[in-house]
Amino acid sequence: MMSRKFKPGDWVKVKGTPNNQKMEVLKYIVKKDPFCGPTNNHSYLECVWYQNGARLSGIYH
């Protein structure tokens, strides 16, 4: 079994983004490619962050 680098509740930053927004990890997800099917479950994270009072979320590799 592959160990996961992050756990839900961890705070992370995406390198190379202009504002270096801190995000909270929600969970690991299975990203589905329309041609290849499901990808590795241990490589995509769903994260949430707050900006100007709004809750935003995204999926990051």
Backbone as CSV, one residue per row, in Angstrom:
resi,resn,N_x,N_y,N_z,CA_x,CA_y,CA_z,C_x,C_y,C_z
1,MET,0.840,-1.180,0.000,0.000,0.000,0.000,0.889,1.249,0.000
2,MET,0.502,2.206,-0.784,1.259,3.443,-0.914,0.891,4.405,0.216
3,SER,1.890,5.012,0.849,1.590,5.970,1.912,1.238,7.318,1.290
4,ARG,0.364,8.032,1.940,-0.073,9.330,1.450,0.718,10.428,2.134
5,LYS,1.068,11.449,1.384,1.889,12.544,1.896,1.085,13.483,2.794
6,PHE,-0.186,13.694,2.472,-1.029,14.628,3.219,-2.218,13.893,3.811
7,LYS,-2.799,14.488,4.845,-4.019,13.934,5.429,-5.059,15.049,5.523
8,PRO,-6.340,14.704,5.579,-7.369,15.742,5.680,-7.090,16.658,6.872
9,GLY,-7.219,17.960,6.625,-6.956,18.955,7.660,-5.591,19.608,7.540
10,ASP,-4.673,19.019,6.758,-3.362,19.631,6.551,-3.508,20.910,5.734
11,TRP,-2.598,21.865,5.967,-2.572,23.109,5.199,-1.446,23.023,4.185
12,VAL,-1.741,23.362,2.928,-0.767,23.271,1.840,-0.792,24.549,1.008
13,LYS,0.264,24.734,0.191,0.337,25.821,-0.782,0.742,25.227,-2.116
14,VAL,0.208,25.753,-3.201,0.606,25.328,-4.536,1.782,26.199,-4.955
15,LYS,2.916,25.576,-5.242,4.106,26.324,-5.649,3.882,26.939,-7.023
16,GLY,4.399,28.141,-7.200,4.322,28.800,-8.493,3.060,29.604,-8.728
17,THR,2.141,29.619,-7.787,0.950,30.447,-7.952,1.283,31.870,-7.515
18,PRO,0.684,32.873,-8.139,1.031,34.263,-7.843,0.776,34.674,-6.394
19,ASN,-0.292,34.199,-5.775,-0.626,34.657,-4.426,-0.267,33.649,-3.333
20,ASN,0.218,32.456,-3.683,0.586,31.429,-2.700,-0.486,31.235,-1.635
21,GLN,-1.711,31.062,-2.062,-2.862,30.894,-1.172,-2.738,29.614,-0.357
22,LYS,-2.924,29.709,0.971,-2.946,28.522,1.819,-4.287,27.829,1.638
23,MET,-4.235,26.497,1.489,-5.451,25.714,1.284,-5.488,24.568,2.283
24,GLU,-6.685,24.162,2.667,-6.857,23.024,3.558,-7.216,21.793,2.730
25,VAL,-6.540,20.691,3.012,-6.806,19.431,2.305,-8.115,18.844,2.830
26,LEU,-9.030,18.521,1.910,-10.279,17.871,2.297,-10.161,16.356,2.192
27,LYS,-9.719,15.874,1.021,-9.626,14.422,0.813,-8.872,14.107,-0.472
28,TYR,-8.428,12.871,-0.573,-7.882,12.352,-1.832,-9.053,11.925,-2.701
29,ILE,-8.931,12.126,-4.003,-10.015,11.755,-4.908,-9.472,10.947,-6.077
30,VAL,-10.373,10.237,-6.744,-10.043,9.517,-7.968,-10.406,10.425,-9.122
31,LYS,-9.422,10.832,-9.887,-9.668,11.677,-11.054,-9.872,10.761,-12.248
32,LYS,-10.919,10.987,-13.010,-11.246,10.121,-14.139,-10.891,10.784,-15.462
33,ASP,-10.094,10.098,-16.244,-9.716,10.536,-17.580,-10.723,9.947,-18.555
34,PRO,-11.277,10.726,-19.489,-12.294,10.189,-20.402,-11.767,9.071,-21.305
35,PHE,-10.466,9.016,-21.525,-9.911,8.000,-22.411,-9.311,6.816,-21.660
36,CYS,-8.669,7.087,-20.525,-7.944,6.033,-19.793,-8.708,5.490,-18.599
37,GLY,-9.759,6.159,-18.168,-10.501,5.713,-16.994,-9.923,6.317,-15.721
38,PRO,-10.213,5.698,-14.561,-9.734,6.235,-13.282,-8.203,6.234,-13.210
39,THR,-7.652,7.253,-12.556,-6.205,7.355,-12.370,-5.857,6.973,-10.940
40,ASN,-4.595,7.086,-10.595,-4.097,6.734,-9.273,-4.836,7.518,-8.190
41,ASN,-5.353,6.827,-7.205,-6.115,7.437,-6.115,-5.235,8.248,-5.165
42,HIS,-3.922,8.094,-5.220,-3.039,8.748,-4.264,-2.389,10.016,-4.809
43,SER,-2.855,10.544,-5.938,-2.137,11.675,-6.502,-2.968,12.944,-6.686
44,TYR,-4.242,12.920,-6.422,-5.069,14.127,-6.566,-5.740,14.468,-5.239
45,LEU,-5.695,15.758,-4.883,-6.280,16.249,-3.641,-7.388,17.244,-3.927
46,GLU,-8.442,17.182,-3.148,-9.460,18.224,-3.183,-9.153,19.165,-2.017
47,CYS,-8.987,20.447,-2.331,-8.617,21.439,-1.322,-9.639,22.568,-1.298
48,VAL,-9.704,23.252,-0.159,-10.608,24.386,0.008,-9.814,25.566,0.562
49,TRP,-10.190,26.783,0.146,-9.584,27.995,0.668,-10.634,29.086,0.658
50,TYR,-10.346,30.164,1.359,-11.290,31.270,1.483,-10.664,32.526,0.915
51,GLN,-11.460,33.228,0.096,-10.988,34.458,-0.528,-12.133,35.456,-0.563
52,ASN,-11.921,36.626,0.039,-12.940,37.683,0.095,-14.270,37.182,0.655
53,GLY,-14.208,36.325,1.658,-15.413,35.818,2.299,-16.099,34.685,1.568
54,ALA,-15.570,34.256,0.429,-16.166,33.164,-0.337,-15.332,31.894,-0.164
55,ARG,-16.011,30.762,-0.066,-15.331,29.469,0.038,-15.122,28.933,-1.374
56,LEU,-13.866,28.666,-1.731,-13.519,28.145,-3.044,-12.875,26.782,-2.888
57,SER,-12.997,25.929,-3.895,-12.360,24.619,-3.827,-11.774,24.274,-5.182
58,GLY,-10.839,23.337,-5.167,-10.201,22.906,-6.402,-9.539,21.554,-6.220
59,ILE,-9.177,20.954,-7.345,-8.509,19.661,-7.356,-7.095,19.876,-7.865
60,TYR,-6.115,19.392,-7.120,-4.707,19.609,-7.444,-3.951,18.296,-7.449
61,HIS,-2.933,18.233,-8.311,-2.085,17.062,-8.435,-0.892,17.220,-7.540
